Structures are given as C-alpha cells and as structure tokens.
Coordinates of C-alpha atoms and ligand atoms in Angstrom, one line a residue:
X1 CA 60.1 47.8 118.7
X2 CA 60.3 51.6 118.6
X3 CA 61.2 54.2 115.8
X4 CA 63.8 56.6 116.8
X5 CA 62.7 60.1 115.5
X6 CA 64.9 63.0 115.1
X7 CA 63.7 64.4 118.7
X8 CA 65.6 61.6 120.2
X9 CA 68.5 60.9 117.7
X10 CA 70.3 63.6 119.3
X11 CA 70.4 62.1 123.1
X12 CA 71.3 58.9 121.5
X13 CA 74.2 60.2 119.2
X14 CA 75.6 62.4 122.4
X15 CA 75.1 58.9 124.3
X16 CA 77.3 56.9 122.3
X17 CA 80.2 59.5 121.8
X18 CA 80.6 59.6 125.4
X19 CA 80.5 55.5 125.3
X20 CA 82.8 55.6 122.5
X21 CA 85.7 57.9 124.0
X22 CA 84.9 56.5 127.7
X23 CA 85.8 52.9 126.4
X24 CA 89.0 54.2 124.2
X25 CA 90.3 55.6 127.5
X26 CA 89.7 52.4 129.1
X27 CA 91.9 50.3 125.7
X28 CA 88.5 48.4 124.9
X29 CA 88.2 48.3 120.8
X30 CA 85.2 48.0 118.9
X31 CA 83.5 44.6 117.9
X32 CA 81.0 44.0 115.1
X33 CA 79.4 41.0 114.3
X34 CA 76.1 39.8 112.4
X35 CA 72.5 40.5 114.0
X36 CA 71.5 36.9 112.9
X37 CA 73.3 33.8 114.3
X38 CA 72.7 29.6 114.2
X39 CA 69.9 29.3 116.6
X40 CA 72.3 26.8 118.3
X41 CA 75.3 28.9 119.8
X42 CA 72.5 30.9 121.8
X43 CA 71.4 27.8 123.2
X44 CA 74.5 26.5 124.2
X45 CA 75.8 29.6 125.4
X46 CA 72.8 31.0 126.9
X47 CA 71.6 27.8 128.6
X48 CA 68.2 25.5 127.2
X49 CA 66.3 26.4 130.6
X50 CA 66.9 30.1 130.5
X51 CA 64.5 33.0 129.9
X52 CA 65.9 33.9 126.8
X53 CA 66.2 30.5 125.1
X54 CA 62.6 29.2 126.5
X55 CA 60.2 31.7 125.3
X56 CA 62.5 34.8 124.4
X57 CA 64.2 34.1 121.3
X58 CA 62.9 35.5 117.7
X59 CA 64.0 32.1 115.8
X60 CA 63.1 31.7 112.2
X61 CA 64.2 28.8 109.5
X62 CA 66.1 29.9 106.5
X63 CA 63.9 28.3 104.0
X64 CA 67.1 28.3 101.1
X65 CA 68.8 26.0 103.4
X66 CA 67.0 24.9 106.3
X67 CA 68.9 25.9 109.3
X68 CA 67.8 27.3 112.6
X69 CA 68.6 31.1 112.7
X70 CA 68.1 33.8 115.7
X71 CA 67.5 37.2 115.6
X72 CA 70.8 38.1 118.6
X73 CA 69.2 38.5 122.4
X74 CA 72.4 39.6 123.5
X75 CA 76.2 40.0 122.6
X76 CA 78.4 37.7 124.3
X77 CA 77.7 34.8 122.6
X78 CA 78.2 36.5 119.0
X79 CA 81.5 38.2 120.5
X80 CA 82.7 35.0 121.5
X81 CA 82.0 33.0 118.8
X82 CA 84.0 35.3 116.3
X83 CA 86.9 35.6 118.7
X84 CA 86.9 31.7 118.7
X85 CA 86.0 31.8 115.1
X86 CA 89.0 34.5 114.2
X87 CA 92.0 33.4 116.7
X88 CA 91.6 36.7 118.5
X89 CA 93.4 35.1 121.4
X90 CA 96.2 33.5 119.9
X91 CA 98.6 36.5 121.6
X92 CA 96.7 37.6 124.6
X93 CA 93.9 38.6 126.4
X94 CA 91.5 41.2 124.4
X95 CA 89.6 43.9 125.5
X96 CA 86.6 44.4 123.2
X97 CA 83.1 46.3 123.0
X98 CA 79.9 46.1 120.7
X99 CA 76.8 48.3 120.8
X100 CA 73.7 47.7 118.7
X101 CA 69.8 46.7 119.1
X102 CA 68.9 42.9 120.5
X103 CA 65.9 41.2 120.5
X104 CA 63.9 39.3 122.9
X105 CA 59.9 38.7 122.5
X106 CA 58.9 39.8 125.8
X107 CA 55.9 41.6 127.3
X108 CA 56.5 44.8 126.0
X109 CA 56.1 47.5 129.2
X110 CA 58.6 51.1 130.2
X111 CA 62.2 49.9 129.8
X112 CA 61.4 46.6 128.1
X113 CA 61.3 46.5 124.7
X114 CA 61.3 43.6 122.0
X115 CA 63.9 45.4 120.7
X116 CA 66.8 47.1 122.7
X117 CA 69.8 48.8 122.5
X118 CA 72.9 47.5 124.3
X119 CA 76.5 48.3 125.0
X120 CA 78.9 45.7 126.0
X121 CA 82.4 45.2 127.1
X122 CA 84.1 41.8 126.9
X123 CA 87.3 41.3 128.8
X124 CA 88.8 37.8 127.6
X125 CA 91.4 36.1 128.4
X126 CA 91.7 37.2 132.0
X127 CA 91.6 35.4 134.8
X128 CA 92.1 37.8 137.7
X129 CA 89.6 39.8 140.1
X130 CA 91.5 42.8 138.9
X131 CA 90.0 42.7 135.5
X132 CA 85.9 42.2 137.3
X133 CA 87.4 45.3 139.3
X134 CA 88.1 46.9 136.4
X135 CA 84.8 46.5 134.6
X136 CA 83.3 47.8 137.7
X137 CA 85.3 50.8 138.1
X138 CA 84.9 51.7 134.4
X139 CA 81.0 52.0 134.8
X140 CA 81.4 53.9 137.8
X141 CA 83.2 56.4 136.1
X142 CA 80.9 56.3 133.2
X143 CA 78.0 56.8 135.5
X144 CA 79.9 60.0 136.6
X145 CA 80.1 61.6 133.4
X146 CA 76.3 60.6 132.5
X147 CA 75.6 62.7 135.7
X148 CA 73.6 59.4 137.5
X149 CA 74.3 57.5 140.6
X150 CA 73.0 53.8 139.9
X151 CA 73.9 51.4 142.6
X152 CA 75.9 48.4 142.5
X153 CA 75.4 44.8 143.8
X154 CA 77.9 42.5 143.8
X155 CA 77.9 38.3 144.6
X156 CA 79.9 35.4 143.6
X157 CA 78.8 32.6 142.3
X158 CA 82.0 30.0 143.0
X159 CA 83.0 27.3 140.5
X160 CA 81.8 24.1 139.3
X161 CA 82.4 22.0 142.2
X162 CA 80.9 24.6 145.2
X163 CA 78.1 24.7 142.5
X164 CA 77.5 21.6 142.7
X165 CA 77.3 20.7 145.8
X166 CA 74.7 23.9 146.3
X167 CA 72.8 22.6 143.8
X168 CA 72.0 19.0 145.6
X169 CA 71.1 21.4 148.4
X170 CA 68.7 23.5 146.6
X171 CA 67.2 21.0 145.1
X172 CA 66.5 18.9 148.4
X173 CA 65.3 22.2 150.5
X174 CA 62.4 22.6 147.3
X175 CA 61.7 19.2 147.1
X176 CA 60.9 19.8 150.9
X177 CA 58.7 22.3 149.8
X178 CA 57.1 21.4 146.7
X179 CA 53.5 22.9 148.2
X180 CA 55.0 26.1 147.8
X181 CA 56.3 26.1 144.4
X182 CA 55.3 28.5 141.2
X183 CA 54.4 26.9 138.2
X184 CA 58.0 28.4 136.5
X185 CA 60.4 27.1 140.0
X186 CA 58.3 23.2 139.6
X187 CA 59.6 23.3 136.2
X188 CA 63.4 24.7 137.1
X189 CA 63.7 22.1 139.9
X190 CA 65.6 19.7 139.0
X191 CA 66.7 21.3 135.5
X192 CA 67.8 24.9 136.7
X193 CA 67.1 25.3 140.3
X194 CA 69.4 28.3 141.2
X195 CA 67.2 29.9 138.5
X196 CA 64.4 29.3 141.1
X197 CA 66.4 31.8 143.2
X198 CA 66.1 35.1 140.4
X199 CA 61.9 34.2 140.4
X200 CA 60.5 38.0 140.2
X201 CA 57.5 36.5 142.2
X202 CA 57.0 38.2 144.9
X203 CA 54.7 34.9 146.9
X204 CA 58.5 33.0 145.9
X205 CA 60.4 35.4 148.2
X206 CA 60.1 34.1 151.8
X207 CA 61.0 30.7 150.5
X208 CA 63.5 32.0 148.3
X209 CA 65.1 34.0 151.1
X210 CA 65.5 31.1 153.3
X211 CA 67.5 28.9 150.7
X212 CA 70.3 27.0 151.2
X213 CA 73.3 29.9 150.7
X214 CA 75.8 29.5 147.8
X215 CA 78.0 31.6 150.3
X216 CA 78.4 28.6 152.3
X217 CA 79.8 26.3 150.0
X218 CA 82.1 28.7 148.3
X219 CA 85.8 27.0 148.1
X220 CA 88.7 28.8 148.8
X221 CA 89.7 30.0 145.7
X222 CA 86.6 31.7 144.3
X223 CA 86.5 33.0 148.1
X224 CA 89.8 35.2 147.8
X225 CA 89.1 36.0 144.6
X226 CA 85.8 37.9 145.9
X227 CA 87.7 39.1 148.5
X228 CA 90.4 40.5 146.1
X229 CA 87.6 42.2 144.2
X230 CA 85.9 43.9 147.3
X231 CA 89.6 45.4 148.2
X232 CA 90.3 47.0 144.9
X233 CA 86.6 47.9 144.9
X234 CA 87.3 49.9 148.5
X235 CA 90.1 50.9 147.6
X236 CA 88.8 53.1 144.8
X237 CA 86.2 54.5 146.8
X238 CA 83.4 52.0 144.9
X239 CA 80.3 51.5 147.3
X240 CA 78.6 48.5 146.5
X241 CA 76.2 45.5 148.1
X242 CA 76.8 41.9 148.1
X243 CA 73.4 40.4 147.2
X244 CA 73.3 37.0 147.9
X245 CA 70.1 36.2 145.7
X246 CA 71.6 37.8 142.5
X247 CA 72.2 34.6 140.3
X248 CA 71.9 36.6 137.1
X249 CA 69.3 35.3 134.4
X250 CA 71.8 33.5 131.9
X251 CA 73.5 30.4 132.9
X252 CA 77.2 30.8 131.7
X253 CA 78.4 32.7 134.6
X254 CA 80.7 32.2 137.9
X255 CA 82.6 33.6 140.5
X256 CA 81.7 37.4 140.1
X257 CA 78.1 38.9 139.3
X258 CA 76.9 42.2 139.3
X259 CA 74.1 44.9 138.2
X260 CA 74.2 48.5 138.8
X261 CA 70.8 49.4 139.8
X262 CA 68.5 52.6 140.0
X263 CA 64.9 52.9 142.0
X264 CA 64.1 55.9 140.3
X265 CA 62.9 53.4 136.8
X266 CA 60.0 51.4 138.7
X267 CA 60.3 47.7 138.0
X268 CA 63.0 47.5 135.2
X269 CA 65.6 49.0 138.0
X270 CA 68.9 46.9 136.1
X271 CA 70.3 49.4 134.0
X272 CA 74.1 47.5 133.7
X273 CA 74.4 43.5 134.4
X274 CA 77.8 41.4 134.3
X275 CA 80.3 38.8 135.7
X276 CA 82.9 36.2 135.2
X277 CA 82.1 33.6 132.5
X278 CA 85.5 31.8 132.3
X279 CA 83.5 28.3 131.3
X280 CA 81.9 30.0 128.3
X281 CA 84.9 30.5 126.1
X282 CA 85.5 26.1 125.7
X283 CA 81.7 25.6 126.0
X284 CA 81.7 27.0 122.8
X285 CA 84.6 25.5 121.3
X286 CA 87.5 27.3 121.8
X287 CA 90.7 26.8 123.6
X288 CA 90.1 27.3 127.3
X289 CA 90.1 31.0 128.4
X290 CA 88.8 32.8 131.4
X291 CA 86.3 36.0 130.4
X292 CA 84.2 38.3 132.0
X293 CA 82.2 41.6 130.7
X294 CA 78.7 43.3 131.1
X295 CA 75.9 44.6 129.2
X296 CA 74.2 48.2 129.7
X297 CA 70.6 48.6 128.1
X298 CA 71.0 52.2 127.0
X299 CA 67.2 52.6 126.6
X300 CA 67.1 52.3 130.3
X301 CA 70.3 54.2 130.7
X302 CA 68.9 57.5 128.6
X303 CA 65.6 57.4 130.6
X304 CA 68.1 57.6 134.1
X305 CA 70.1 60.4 132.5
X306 CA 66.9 62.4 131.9
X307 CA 65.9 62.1 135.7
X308 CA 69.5 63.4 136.5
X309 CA 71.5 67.3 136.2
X310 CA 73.4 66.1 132.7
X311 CA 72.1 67.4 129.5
X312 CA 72.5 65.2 126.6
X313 CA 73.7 67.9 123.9
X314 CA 71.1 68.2 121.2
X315 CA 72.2 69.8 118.2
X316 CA 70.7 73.1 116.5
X317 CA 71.9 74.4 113.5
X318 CA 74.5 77.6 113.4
X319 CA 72.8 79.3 110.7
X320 CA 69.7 79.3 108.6
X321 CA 70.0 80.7 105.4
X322 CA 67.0 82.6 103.5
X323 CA 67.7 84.5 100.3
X324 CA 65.5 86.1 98.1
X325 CA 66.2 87.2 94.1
X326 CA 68.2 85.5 91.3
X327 CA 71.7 86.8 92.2
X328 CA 70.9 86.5 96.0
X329 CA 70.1 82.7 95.3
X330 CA 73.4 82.2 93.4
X331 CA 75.3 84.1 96.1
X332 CA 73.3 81.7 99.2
X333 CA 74.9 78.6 97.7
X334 CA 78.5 79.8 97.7
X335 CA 78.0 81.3 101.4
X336 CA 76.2 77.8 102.7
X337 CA 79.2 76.2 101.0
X338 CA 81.7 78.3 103.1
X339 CA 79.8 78.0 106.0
X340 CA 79.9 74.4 106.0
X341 CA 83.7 74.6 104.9
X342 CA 84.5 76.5 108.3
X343 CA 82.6 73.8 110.2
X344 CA 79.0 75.6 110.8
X345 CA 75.9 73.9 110.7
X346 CA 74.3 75.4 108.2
X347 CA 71.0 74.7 106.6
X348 CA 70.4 77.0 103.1
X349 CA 66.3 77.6 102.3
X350 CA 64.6 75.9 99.3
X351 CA 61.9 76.2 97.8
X352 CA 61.2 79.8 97.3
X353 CA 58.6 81.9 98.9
X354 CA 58.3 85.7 100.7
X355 CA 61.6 86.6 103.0
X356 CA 58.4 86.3 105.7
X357 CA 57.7 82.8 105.1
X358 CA 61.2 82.0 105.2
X359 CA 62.2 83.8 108.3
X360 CA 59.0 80.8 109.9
X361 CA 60.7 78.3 108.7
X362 CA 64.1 79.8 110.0
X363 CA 62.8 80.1 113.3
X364 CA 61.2 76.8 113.6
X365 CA 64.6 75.2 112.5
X366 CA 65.8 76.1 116.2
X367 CA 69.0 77.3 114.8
X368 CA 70.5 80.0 116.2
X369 CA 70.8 82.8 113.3
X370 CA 69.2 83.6 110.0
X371 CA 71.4 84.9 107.3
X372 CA 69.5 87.0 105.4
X373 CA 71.0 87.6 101.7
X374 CA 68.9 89.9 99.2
X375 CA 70.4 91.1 95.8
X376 CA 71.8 94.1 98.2
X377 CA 73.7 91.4 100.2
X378 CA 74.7 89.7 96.9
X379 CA 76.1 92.5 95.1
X380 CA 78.7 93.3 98.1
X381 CA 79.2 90.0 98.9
X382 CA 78.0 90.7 102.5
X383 CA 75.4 88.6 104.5
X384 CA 73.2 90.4 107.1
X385 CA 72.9 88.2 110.5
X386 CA 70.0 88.2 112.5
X387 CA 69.9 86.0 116.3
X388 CA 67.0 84.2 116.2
X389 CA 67.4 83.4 119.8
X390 CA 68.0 86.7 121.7
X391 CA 66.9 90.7 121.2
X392 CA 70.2 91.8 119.5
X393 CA 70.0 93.6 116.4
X394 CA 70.6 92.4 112.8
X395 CA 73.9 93.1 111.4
X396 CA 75.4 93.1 107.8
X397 CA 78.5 91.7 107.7
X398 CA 81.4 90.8 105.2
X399 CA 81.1 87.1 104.9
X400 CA 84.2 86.3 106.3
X401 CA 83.4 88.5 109.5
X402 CA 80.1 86.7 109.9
X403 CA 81.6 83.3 109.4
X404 CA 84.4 84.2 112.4
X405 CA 81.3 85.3 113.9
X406 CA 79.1 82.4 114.0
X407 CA 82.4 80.3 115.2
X408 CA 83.0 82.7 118.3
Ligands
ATP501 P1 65.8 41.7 133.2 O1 66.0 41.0 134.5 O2 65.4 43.1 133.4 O3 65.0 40.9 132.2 P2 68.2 40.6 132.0 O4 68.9 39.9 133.1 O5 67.3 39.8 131.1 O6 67.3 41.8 132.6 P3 70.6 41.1 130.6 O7 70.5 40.0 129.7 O8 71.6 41.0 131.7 O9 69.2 41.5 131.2 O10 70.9 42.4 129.8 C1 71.7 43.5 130.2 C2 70.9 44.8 130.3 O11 70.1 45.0 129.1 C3 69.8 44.8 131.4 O12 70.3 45.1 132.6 C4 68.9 45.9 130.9 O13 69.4 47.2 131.2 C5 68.9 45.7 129.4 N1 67.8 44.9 128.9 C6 67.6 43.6 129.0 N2 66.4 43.2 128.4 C7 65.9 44.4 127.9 C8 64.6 44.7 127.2 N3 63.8 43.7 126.9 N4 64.4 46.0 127.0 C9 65.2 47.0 127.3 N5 66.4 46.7 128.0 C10 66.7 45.5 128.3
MG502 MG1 65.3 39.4 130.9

C-alpha cells in the first residue's frame, strides 16, 4: 500500500479531471459507495473459486456484531448491490462510474499493489452490443487524450447453455491430461475449469492452447452479437484482436470480454479489463437486467502516460510572496488576499527572516514570481515582481497592474 506525496498528487489530480469530464461527455454519473461490504456479496458475485475470493480478499469479523466484512477488491459488486439496493433501475438503464482505492493481498511487485486505484464504468440495464461498443470506443478516446496507444483484445464468452456444454469438454480434454496439470488447474478442474484457461503459467500454455475452443460452441445469438460488436468497432476505425484464451479472472461474465493492453509495463501489461455481465444483476438479487462495464487501474495507467508525449499538468504557484517590515507585513496579507481573489495561486511567506532567506524559499516553491513588498512597496501600495523562472528584470508595479499581470 503506498503514500501518495505531493510530487505525485499533481499527476493524479490532472488524471482524474480528464476522467471526470471524459465520462460527463460520455452521460456516465458518478457512483459512491462504502469501502467495506458483507464478505458474502463478493463471494457471490465474484465467484468462491476465483483469485480474489480464494486468497485475495482482506476479510475481517466485526467483533460488535459478528459478521463477515471485506475490505472492496473491486467495484462492480458494490455498484450493483446499491443499484439493486436503491431501485436505480426502476425507469431505465443507467450509466454510472466510481473511482477510488481496492484491495487485494497479493504479492506486491511494479503495477501490483495491495492497494489500488481504479475507475469504473457500469452500463446497466442494456442489453445490446452497441452499449460493449460503446464502452470500447469511450476508452479509445480516453486513451487519445492521455496521449497512449494500449491495445485491445476482444472475445466472447457465449451464454449459459454454449458454456455448458464447453465446459464438459474442458473438463474431459484435462482429465485426458491430468499428468500435465499445475497444482492451481488440478484444483479448478472440475470446480472452475475455464479458469484453467487464464493460468499465467507459462509450462500450462501448450496444453492450454490446444483446448477445446469456446468459439465452437458459441450459439447463434451470442454469435451475432459479437459480430454486431466487431462492425461498430470497424466502423469507428477501433483496431482490436480477438483472443480466444481471454476468459477474464472473475466468473460473472459472458458474451463480450475485453482488456486494453500495453507491452511497454513488463508483466502487469492490463491496464483496462471489462465485458458483459448480464447474469450478475439477479445473481445478486435484483430484478433481471443485462450489464456490462470495465475497470481501469490508474496506477498502471499513470505509469503508461509517463512513457508517452502527454504531460500530466503539475501545478506551481503564480506568485510567492516575501515581505519584510511591520507595514510591509500588514500590506502582504491584503495583496495575497487579492491575488487569491483574482484566481492566482499565491503562497504569502511566514515566518520572518532576511529578504535573502525568503527569496530561497521563494525559489524552491517552484512558483513562477516573487512579489517582493518592503515598507517602500507598502506605503504606495505597489508590489515589485520579480520572474523567478527567466532573466527579465524586476518590476514595481501598482497592484492591480501586477495582478492583470500575473493572469496574462
Ligand atoms: P491481473 O490479471 O493483472 O491480476 P485482474 O484481472 O485481477 O488483473 P481486474 O480485476 O480486471 O484485474 O481489474 C481491472 C484492472 O485493475 C486491471 O486491468 C489492472 O489495471 C488493475 N489492477 C488489478 N489488480 C491490481 C493490483 N493489485 N494493483 C494495481 N492494479 C491492479
Ligand atoms: Mg488479479
């Protein structure tokens, strides 16, 4: 679990105003819900042979009353229980977002933390490919702005029935070869074989890659709705992949998967995941509704963005003031007052000491001008401004000039 320190504040704060306006542009609103849940609705919405639920999962017992509680691994679960919980439904489909940190105990390494930032979208209550499409075309212009060029993966994963009938496959083509089994896939065999499929073992791949194919037992249906998706994805100019071994690592999803993923991060190269989750919506007790939505870890994503031509803004102050004297001080208050008023960042010196010392502590502030006010300054109600970050020369300055100043 890391500290965020000033240093990085700034990339994160620049990070999620871009989030925030991209996803107004795109009608998503804002979700909040409580870091802690019932240990219980991850498990059922996550899936008991998962990751997450297995070994992942910070679970504590409230001692005042006994029950079960979790520390959130992810948002979808949360979003969906308080849309069931609140009736968010009951005149539509909703388009919603969260960000905030999730928690998962795993091996801490680069782009893997125990606790992680994420943004997510939920689109609920719609059935179509058009709204997967949509999802998918939103990050893709999101990437745009952040200035980096992830690539995207698609695959479907059918519907119950094509599931189904995979699944007997699987699980007879492993039993076939049971010698060549990890530890993890023995266990997953008969509990959560297509899990067998996402093994980051690199001794499961030849196996792995000659597996019974979901592809061929797709139905109809879930097959034009992929098709569907690829056309509007074309259509938009959206390149993408269909990976046939992307099952995703939670279990609530079908039809449409996908992650948008990067090479230039080493291993943890997922830097967006999603899909279709229409089962997840009455598997936690609501009224039957069809979903879909995606994650982003946005420690991942601010590594990418530093790798690429975008700058994050990080933010100096306007104006550093340093005053020396009684009536100098007085005057410094009213003229960081009117700064601020005019909308200039403005940080006013305290704590005494030499104009020498002061102009140090101006300059390691970063911002861009001192404004130096003796008793001189005071008594005509002038300020002289001095760039700390080029060779022009001081000035002195009527306040109001200096303030226009500083804006222009
Ligand atoms: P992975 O295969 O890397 O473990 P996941 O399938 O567990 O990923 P999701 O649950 O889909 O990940 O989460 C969505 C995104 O959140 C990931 O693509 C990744 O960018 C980010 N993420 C997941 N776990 C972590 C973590 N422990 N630390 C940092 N980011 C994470
Ligand atoms: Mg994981």
């Amino acid at each position: 679990m890391n500290d965020c320190l000033p240093e990085t504040t700034a990339a994160w704060q620049a990070f999620e105003a871009i989030v925030r306006d991209w996803l107004r542009r795109y009608g998503y609103r804002e979700m909040r819900t409580p870091i802690l849940e019932h240990t219980g609705l991850f498990k059922r919405a996550i899936g008991e042979v998962t990751d997450i639920v297995e070994k992942e999962m910070y679970t504590f017992v409230d001692e005042l009353n006994g029950e079960s509680l979790a520390l959130r691994p992810e948002g979808t679960a949360s979003s969906v229980r308080a849309v069931i919980q609140h009736n968010l439904l009951y005149d539509g489909g909703k388009r919603l977002w969260y960000a905030g940190p999730m928690f998962r105990h795993e091996r801490p390494q680069k782009g893997r933390y125990r606790q992680f930032h994420q943004v997510g979208v939920e689109a609920l209550g719609f059935a179509g490919p058009d709204t997967d499409a949509e999802l998918i075309i939103m990050c893709a212009d999101l990437w745009r702005e952040l200035g980096i060029s992830p690539s995207l993966q698609i695959n479907t994963l059918g519907d119950h029935e094509s599931r189904q009938r995979h699944r007997a496959k699987l699980i007879a083509y492993f039993e076939a070869h049971q010698d060549a089994l990890d530890d993890d896939a023995k266990r997953r065999l008969h509990s959560n074989p297509l899990r067998i499929l996402d093994s980051k073992n690199p001794a499961m791949q030849a196996l792995n890659d000659a597996a019974p194919k979901l592809m061929d037992e797709l139905d109809e249906a879930a097959l034009a709705h992929f098709s569907a998706l690829q056309a509007i994805l074309h259509d938009n100019g959206i390149a993408y992949e269909i990976n046939p071994r992307l099952v995703r690592g939670l279990d609530y999803y079908n039809r449409t998967v996908f992650e948008w993923v990067t090479d230039q991060l080493g291993a943890q190269g997922t830097v967006c995941a999603g899909g279709r989750y229409d089962g997840l919506i009455e598997q936690l007790g609501g009224k039957s509704a069809p979903a879909a939505g995606f994650a982003m870890g946005i420690e991942r994503l601010l590594s990418l963005i530093e790798t690429g031509s975008v700058k994050l803004a990080v933010s100096v102050p306007d104006a550093y003031i340093v005053h020396a004297g009684e009536a100098a001080q007085a005057y410094a208050w009213k003229v960081a007052s009117a700064l601020r008023a005019a909308g200039l960042d403005t940080v006013l010196h305290c704590g005494g000491g030499s104009f020498k010392s002061q102009m140090k502590k101006a300059d390691a502030s970063r911002a861009r001008y001192a404004l130096i006010i003796g008793d001189d300054e005071a008594a005509a109600q002038q300020v002289t401004l001095k760039p700390l970050r080029d060779t022009v020369e001081q000035t002195r300055l009527e306040l109001n000039l200096a303030i226009e100043y500083l804006q222009r």
